[in-house]
Short mmCIF file of C-alpha atoms and ligand atoms in Angstrom, two decimals:
data_model
loop_
_atom_site.label_atom_id
_atom_site.label_comp_id
_atom_site.label_asym_id
_atom_site.label_seq_id
_atom_site.Cartn_x
_atom_site.Cartn_y
_atom_site.Cartn_z
CA UNK A 1 102.77 86.14 85.23
CA UNK A 2 101.22 86.27 88.50
CA UNK A 3 100.43 90.04 89.54
CA UNK A 4 99.94 91.22 93.48
CA UNK A 5 96.84 91.72 92.49
CA UNK A 6 94.03 92.20 89.16
CA UNK A 7 91.69 94.50 89.29
CA UNK A 8 88.37 93.18 89.96
CA UNK A 9 85.91 93.59 86.51
CA UNK A 10 82.36 92.88 87.26
CA UNK A 11 79.86 91.56 85.16
CA UNK A 12 80.26 94.03 81.35
CA UNK A 13 76.53 93.83 80.66
CA UNK A 14 76.12 95.35 84.42
CA UNK A 15 78.10 98.14 83.80
CA UNK A 16 77.04 98.73 80.42
CA UNK A 17 72.86 98.93 81.94
CA UNK A 18 74.40 102.10 84.26
CA UNK A 19 76.84 103.21 81.96
CA UNK A 20 73.23 103.91 80.22
CA UNK A 21 71.53 105.73 82.68
CA UNK A 22 73.85 108.16 82.49
CA UNK A 23 73.55 108.52 78.67
CA UNK A 24 69.68 109.35 79.41
CA UNK A 25 70.50 111.78 82.43
CA UNK A 26 73.25 113.74 80.25
CA UNK A 27 75.30 114.41 83.07
CA UNK A 28 78.46 112.79 83.15
CA UNK A 29 80.13 114.36 86.60
CA UNK A 30 79.83 116.89 89.42
CA UNK A 31 77.59 114.86 91.78
CA UNK A 32 75.36 113.35 89.44
CA UNK A 33 72.36 110.64 90.36
CA UNK A 34 75.32 108.05 90.44
CA UNK A 35 77.55 110.02 93.01
CA UNK A 36 75.30 110.02 95.07
CA UNK A 37 73.70 106.37 95.42
CA UNK A 38 76.46 105.35 95.28
CA UNK A 39 77.45 107.25 98.74
CA UNK A 40 74.01 106.59 100.18
CA UNK A 41 75.05 102.57 99.01
CA UNK A 42 77.93 102.68 101.15
CA UNK A 43 77.05 104.03 103.69
CA UNK A 44 74.16 101.98 104.68
CA UNK A 45 76.37 98.74 103.55
CA UNK A 46 79.20 99.86 106.56
CA UNK A 47 76.98 100.85 108.70
CA UNK A 48 79.59 104.09 108.89
CA UNK A 49 79.30 107.76 109.34
CA UNK A 50 78.66 110.57 106.44
CA UNK A 51 80.99 110.11 103.38
CA UNK A 52 82.30 112.15 100.77
CA UNK A 53 83.31 110.81 97.50
CA UNK A 54 86.66 112.20 95.73
CA UNK A 55 88.34 111.38 92.62
CA UNK A 56 91.16 109.81 94.69
CA UNK A 57 92.25 108.41 98.21
CA UNK A 58 94.99 110.95 98.28
CA UNK A 59 93.17 114.41 97.44
CA UNK A 60 91.14 113.35 100.56
CA UNK A 61 93.92 113.19 102.64
CA UNK A 62 95.00 116.74 101.56
CA UNK A 63 91.60 118.23 102.14
CA UNK A 64 91.79 116.49 105.71
CA UNK A 65 95.38 118.01 106.47
CA UNK A 66 94.12 121.16 105.07
CA UNK A 67 91.30 121.55 107.28
CA UNK A 68 92.68 119.76 110.78
CA UNK A 69 96.54 120.64 110.81
CA UNK A 70 97.59 123.81 109.93
CA UNK A 71 100.48 123.62 108.51
CA UNK A 72 101.38 122.53 112.23
CA UNK A 73 103.93 119.20 112.64
CA UNK A 74 102.07 116.51 111.54
CA UNK A 75 103.11 112.99 113.95
CA UNK A 76 102.87 110.21 111.22
CA UNK A 77 104.35 106.68 110.37
CA UNK A 78 106.64 105.73 108.00
CA UNK A 79 105.58 102.29 107.55
CA UNK A 80 102.38 103.64 104.88
CA UNK A 81 102.10 104.22 100.57
CA UNK A 82 104.37 107.40 99.92
CA UNK A 83 100.89 109.19 99.66
CA UNK A 84 100.05 109.43 103.91
CA UNK A 85 103.20 111.10 103.85
CA UNK A 86 103.38 113.33 100.37
CA UNK A 87 99.76 114.43 101.78
CA UNK A 88 101.24 115.93 104.58
CA UNK A 89 104.75 117.84 102.98
CA UNK A 90 102.22 118.86 100.17
CA UNK A 91 100.50 120.72 102.46
CA UNK A 92 103.04 122.65 103.93
CA UNK A 93 103.22 120.61 107.12
CA UNK A 94 105.75 118.89 109.21
CA UNK A 95 105.74 115.24 109.12
CA UNK A 96 107.37 114.35 112.83
CA UNK A 97 107.31 110.27 112.30
CA UNK A 98 107.18 107.64 115.01
CA UNK A 99 108.29 104.04 114.95
CA UNK A 100 105.55 101.10 114.48
CA UNK A 101 104.37 97.97 116.21
CA UNK A 102 107.01 95.27 114.74
CA UNK A 103 103.95 93.00 115.39
CA UNK A 104 100.52 94.99 113.95
CA UNK A 105 102.72 97.07 111.56
CA UNK A 106 100.35 100.47 112.78
CA UNK A 107 102.17 102.67 114.48
CA UNK A 108 103.34 102.63 117.47
CA UNK A 109 101.02 104.57 120.48
CA UNK A 110 104.21 104.32 122.87
CA UNK A 111 106.16 106.62 121.03
CA UNK A 112 103.74 109.29 120.42
CA UNK A 113 103.81 111.36 123.26
CA UNK A 114 107.30 111.96 123.03
CA UNK A 115 107.37 113.41 119.31
CA UNK A 116 104.49 116.14 120.90
CA UNK A 117 105.99 119.54 120.39
CA UNK A 118 103.80 122.78 121.05
CA UNK A 119 103.90 123.16 116.73
CA UNK A 120 102.33 119.28 116.88
CA UNK A 121 98.46 119.69 115.51
CA UNK A 122 97.40 116.21 114.52
CA UNK A 123 98.22 112.85 114.40
CA UNK A 124 97.53 111.44 110.98
CA UNK A 125 98.07 107.04 111.54
CA UNK A 126 97.20 104.59 108.69
CA UNK A 127 95.48 101.21 109.01
CA UNK A 128 98.37 99.24 107.21
CA UNK A 129 97.03 96.06 105.11
CA UNK A 130 93.62 96.84 106.72
CA UNK A 131 94.70 96.60 110.34
CA UNK A 132 93.29 99.10 112.91
CA UNK A 133 95.70 101.23 114.98
CA UNK A 134 95.48 101.18 118.58
CA UNK A 135 92.69 103.75 118.06
CA UNK A 136 91.48 103.48 121.70
CA UNK A 137 94.87 104.84 122.93
CA UNK A 138 95.70 107.39 120.20
CA UNK A 139 92.46 108.90 120.80
CA UNK A 140 93.51 108.93 124.90
CA UNK A 141 96.44 110.93 123.68
CA UNK A 142 95.03 112.97 121.48
CA UNK A 143 92.08 114.52 123.75
CA UNK A 144 94.95 114.87 126.55
CA UNK A 145 96.68 117.09 124.29
CA UNK A 146 94.14 118.77 122.68
CA UNK A 147 95.47 117.35 118.10
CA UNK A 148 92.97 116.04 116.10
CA UNK A 149 92.84 112.60 114.73
CA UNK A 150 93.01 111.56 110.71
CA UNK A 151 92.73 108.03 109.94
CA UNK A 152 94.33 106.73 106.16
CA UNK A 153 91.94 104.12 105.76
CA UNK A 154 93.02 103.45 102.24
CA UNK A 155 93.10 100.06 102.89
CA UNK A 156 90.25 99.67 105.29
CA UNK A 157 86.35 99.11 102.75
CA UNK A 158 84.01 96.98 105.18
CA UNK A 159 86.81 96.13 108.30
CA UNK A 160 84.96 96.34 111.47
CA UNK A 161 86.45 96.77 114.50
CA UNK A 162 84.29 95.76 117.46
CA UNK A 163 81.28 95.78 115.57
CA UNK A 164 81.41 99.25 114.33
CA UNK A 165 83.25 100.65 111.11
CA UNK A 166 86.53 101.64 111.55
CA UNK A 167 85.85 104.27 108.91
CA UNK A 168 83.94 105.75 112.04
CA UNK A 169 86.84 106.48 114.51
CA UNK A 170 89.11 109.85 114.81
CA UNK A 171 88.04 113.30 113.17
CA UNK A 172 88.26 112.44 109.88
CA UNK A 173 88.98 109.03 107.85
CA UNK A 174 90.01 108.67 104.33
CA UNK A 175 89.82 105.68 101.99
CA UNK A 176 91.25 105.30 98.44
CA UNK A 177 88.73 103.39 95.85
CA UNK A 178 91.52 103.13 93.02
CA UNK A 179 91.10 100.06 90.63
CA UNK A 180 93.93 97.90 92.84
CA UNK A 181 91.77 97.88 96.04
CA UNK A 182 88.77 95.39 97.38
CA UNK A 183 86.28 97.73 96.62
CA UNK A 184 87.04 100.09 93.29
CA UNK A 185 85.39 102.73 91.47
CA UNK A 186 88.72 102.59 88.99
CA UNK A 187 90.34 105.84 90.56
CA UNK A 188 87.75 107.11 93.30
CA UNK A 189 88.34 107.45 96.85
CA UNK A 190 85.90 109.12 99.84
CA UNK A 191 86.30 110.92 103.04
CA UNK A 192 84.47 109.97 106.01
CA UNK A 193 83.08 112.42 109.23
CA UNK A 194 80.77 112.28 111.50
CA UNK A 195 81.04 116.29 112.49
CA UNK A 196 78.57 118.13 110.33
CA UNK A 197 80.24 120.85 109.78
CA UNK A 198 83.67 119.60 108.75
CA UNK A 199 82.13 117.37 106.48
CA UNK A 200 80.71 120.36 104.94
CA UNK A 201 83.93 122.62 104.81
CA UNK A 202 84.78 119.63 103.19
CA UNK A 203 82.74 118.50 100.94
CA UNK A 204 83.08 122.95 100.07
CA UNK A 205 86.82 122.06 99.54
CA UNK A 206 86.41 119.12 97.69
CA UNK A 207 84.33 121.61 94.64
CA UNK A 208 86.72 124.70 94.27
CA UNK A 209 85.32 126.01 97.70
CA UNK A 210 82.06 126.87 95.88
CA UNK A 211 79.32 127.85 98.54
CA UNK A 212 77.16 129.08 96.44
CA UNK A 213 77.85 129.60 92.69
CA UNK A 214 79.19 132.92 93.03
CA UNK A 215 80.72 133.14 96.89
CA UNK A 216 83.37 131.07 98.33
CA UNK A 217 84.77 131.16 102.46
CA UNK A 218 87.89 129.84 101.93
CA UNK A 219 90.33 127.90 99.73
CA UNK A 220 89.34 124.61 96.98
CA UNK A 221 90.36 122.12 95.03
CA UNK A 222 88.51 120.45 92.50
CA UNK A 223 87.99 116.38 93.56
CA UNK A 224 84.88 115.39 92.38
CA UNK A 225 84.35 111.71 90.78
CA UNK A 226 82.57 111.74 87.92
CA UNK A 227 79.86 109.24 86.81
CA UNK A 228 81.67 106.32 84.84
CA UNK A 229 83.62 106.07 88.44
CA UNK A 230 80.27 105.74 89.66
CA UNK A 231 79.12 103.55 87.78
CA UNK A 232 81.79 100.74 88.18
CA UNK A 233 80.84 101.15 91.76
CA UNK A 234 77.47 100.46 91.57
CA UNK A 235 78.65 97.01 90.01
CA UNK A 236 81.66 96.19 92.61
CA UNK A 237 79.39 97.01 95.54
CA UNK A 238 77.05 95.14 94.85
CA UNK A 239 79.86 91.90 94.67
CA UNK A 240 81.69 92.80 97.08
CA UNK A 241 80.01 89.76 99.48
CA UNK A 242 81.54 87.46 96.60
CA UNK A 243 84.97 89.97 96.32
CA UNK A 244 85.78 89.38 99.97
CA UNK A 245 84.90 85.63 100.56
CA UNK A 246 87.06 84.50 97.79
CA UNK A 247 90.21 87.09 98.84
CA UNK A 248 90.01 85.54 102.65
CA UNK A 249 90.13 81.70 101.53
CA UNK A 250 93.26 83.02 99.68
CA UNK A 251 94.27 84.04 102.75
CA UNK A 252 92.98 80.82 104.43
CA UNK A 253 95.15 79.12 101.75
CA UNK A 254 98.28 81.46 102.77
CA UNK A 255 98.05 80.97 106.62
CA UNK A 256 97.56 76.78 106.04
CA UNK A 257 100.22 76.14 103.96
CA UNK A 258 102.91 78.86 104.57
CA UNK A 259 105.49 76.95 107.05
CA UNK A 260 106.40 80.50 108.86
CA UNK A 261 109.51 79.11 109.52
CA UNK A 262 112.80 81.57 108.80
CA UNK A 263 109.01 84.79 108.02
CA UNK A 264 106.58 85.95 109.71
CA UNK A 265 102.87 87.45 108.62
CA UNK A 266 100.91 90.71 110.59
CA UNK A 267 99.37 90.32 114.03
CA UNK A 268 95.39 91.89 113.43
CA UNK A 269 94.47 92.73 116.31
CA UNK A 270 91.57 91.21 118.82
CA UNK A 271 88.63 92.31 118.29
CA UNK A 272 88.95 93.05 113.90
CA UNK A 273 86.58 92.15 111.09
CA UNK A 274 88.76 92.09 108.24
CA UNK A 275 88.93 92.34 104.44
CA UNK A 276 91.91 90.07 103.72
CA UNK A 277 93.55 93.27 101.67
CA UNK A 278 96.75 92.00 101.51
CA UNK A 279 98.67 88.97 102.41
CA UNK A 280 102.47 90.43 104.03
CA UNK A 281 105.16 88.19 105.13
CA UNK A 282 108.48 89.10 106.35
CA UNK A 283 111.90 87.51 106.85
CA UNK A 284 114.90 87.02 108.97
CA UNK A 285 117.52 89.21 106.39
CA UNK A 286 117.11 91.76 103.51
CA UNK A 287 118.92 88.69 101.63
CA UNK A 288 116.51 86.01 102.17
CA UNK A 289 113.88 88.03 101.25
CA UNK A 290 115.45 88.87 98.34
CA UNK A 291 116.44 85.10 97.39
CA UNK A 292 112.52 84.54 97.91
CA UNK A 293 111.80 87.57 95.39
CA UNK A 294 114.36 85.82 92.90
CA UNK A 295 112.49 82.46 92.74
CA UNK A 296 109.46 83.56 92.29
CA UNK A 297 110.35 85.81 89.93
CA UNK A 298 111.93 83.51 88.11
CA UNK A 299 108.26 81.76 88.24
CA UNK A 300 106.81 84.60 86.71
CA UNK A 301 105.39 85.58 90.15
CA UNK A 302 105.86 88.79 91.01
CA UNK A 303 104.77 89.78 95.03
CA UNK A 304 105.35 93.69 95.79
CA UNK A 305 107.80 94.94 98.40
CA UNK A 306 105.16 97.00 100.04
CA UNK A 307 105.85 99.72 101.67
CA UNK A 308 109.70 100.49 100.82
CA UNK A 309 111.56 102.66 101.13
CA UNK A 310 110.45 103.12 104.80
CA UNK A 311 108.88 107.08 104.61
CA UNK A 312 111.29 108.32 107.01
CA UNK A 313 113.49 107.61 104.13
CA UNK A 314 112.24 109.83 101.86
CA UNK A 315 114.74 112.48 100.04
CA UNK A 316 112.13 115.49 100.68
CA UNK A 317 111.21 115.06 104.46
CA UNK A 318 114.09 115.44 106.88
CA UNK A 319 115.41 111.44 108.32
CA UNK A 320 114.06 110.85 111.69
CA UNK A 321 115.72 107.19 112.60
CA UNK A 322 112.55 104.01 113.11
CA UNK A 323 114.85 101.20 113.55
CA UNK A 324 111.64 99.01 113.21
CA UNK A 325 109.81 100.19 110.38
CA UNK A 326 113.26 100.57 108.41
CA UNK A 327 114.33 97.01 108.92
CA UNK A 328 110.52 95.40 108.03
CA UNK A 329 110.36 97.97 104.82
CA UNK A 330 113.83 96.09 103.78
CA UNK A 331 112.13 92.82 104.35
CA UNK A 332 108.77 92.20 103.48
CA UNK A 333 106.47 90.67 100.76
CA UNK A 334 103.06 91.35 100.04
CA UNK A 335 102.35 87.92 97.49
CA UNK A 336 99.86 88.12 95.11
CA UNK A 337 96.07 88.06 96.12
CA UNK A 338 93.57 89.12 93.84
CA UNK A 339 89.47 87.32 92.82
CA UNK A 340 90.44 84.47 90.43
CA UNK A 341 94.04 83.07 91.51
CA UNK A 342 94.10 79.70 90.95
CA UNK A 343 95.06 77.09 93.47
CA UNK A 344 98.02 75.78 91.63
CA UNK A 345 99.41 78.81 91.78
CA UNK A 346 99.24 79.35 95.31
CA UNK A 347 100.40 75.91 95.88
CA UNK A 348 103.33 76.63 93.80
CA UNK A 349 103.74 80.05 96.18
CA UNK A 350 104.05 78.52 99.17
CA UNK A 351 106.01 75.54 98.35
CA UNK A 352 109.24 78.08 96.84
CA UNK A 353 108.09 80.11 99.60
CA UNK A 354 108.55 77.40 101.70
CA UNK A 355 111.35 75.85 100.53
CA UNK A 356 113.63 79.00 99.93
CA UNK A 357 112.84 80.64 102.94
C1 PLP B 1 97.70 103.62 102.64
C2 PLP B 1 97.21 104.60 101.48
N1 PLP B 1 97.35 105.87 101.42
C3 PLP B 1 96.71 106.70 100.17
C4 PLP B 1 96.82 105.38 98.94
C5 PLP B 1 96.15 106.73 97.60
O1 PLP B 1 95.15 106.39 97.34
P1 PLP B 1 94.82 106.71 95.74
O2 PLP B 1 95.81 105.79 94.93
O3 PLP B 1 93.38 106.10 95.49
O4 PLP B 1 95.11 108.26 95.84
C6 PLP B 1 97.17 104.33 99.08
C7 PLP B 1 97.28 104.19 97.64
O5 PLP B 1 97.60 102.58 97.32
C8 PLP B 1 97.17 103.93 99.85
O6 PLP B 1 97.91 102.28 99.61
#
């Protein structure tokens, strides 16, 4: 069975050495040495803003919205994982969907301004599949209207734009360290922020709102990551270059051997140093996509329909038309992409797609 992705497992003896440190310290969670060490190593490796690691990539989105959206209308993308839109609703805010650019798959900045109302507080956009949004134009609009900007950068570990970490853009960026991601801590994530005051509030919020053991200024939640997850992260981080090189060679293979006749892939922004997080292709119709999917499934190859449905069609949001996102969501597939995928598998995948598209 060939899945869309496989979790990267570091050397087991290496992991056990980190776990041994936990046994020695007797400290299993609540920001132990491994957690702090991993945060420092991530910041050093990425040359990014300070970060707070958390127990997944969804709760930092919720905390960012709690801090910046103030229960208002949040302009967002319909083309993302469900966590982007559900976090907005979960925080008691109203998602206002703005359609995407049909080549980059990120929010179309030219459509943002007409969606702004007196209730708009924030823009929450996703750097889809690691492709950065039009951050310059978005920031310019936000500044002009006094709005905050959050980036869901779940797919962006080690992505750079114009030489700097993508986590440096916007007021807050968030990332997922889920087991399916390029860098992972089994479950985990992080919030990145350059504003010391905001970061301090986020820090308190991720720890129940504690200011001191007995004082609380504002509401909080438990978003702490365990030392076991940090141990995994320390090992995976050490192997990051191996992971990135391997994934990039798979993407190079797809680019070289797929015909792109009857289907296309995402256009990455210029100036992007990408991490080969996903390899999406989309077809001329859903029918065509389903035909290719069936041919792949018949050979036990299981790409995924990321992202489907378009989030403006979720049953718990008010429907707003986003024709580009709705159409692409129906005919897109993300192809298998992981460390250790065999060349014979890539040969088979490419020939099935080229023959059926
Ligand atoms: C775009 C996006 N945002 C948020 C998340 C949520 O991250 P997590 O699964 O770590 O909660 C994901 C997870 O896949 C994602 O793809």
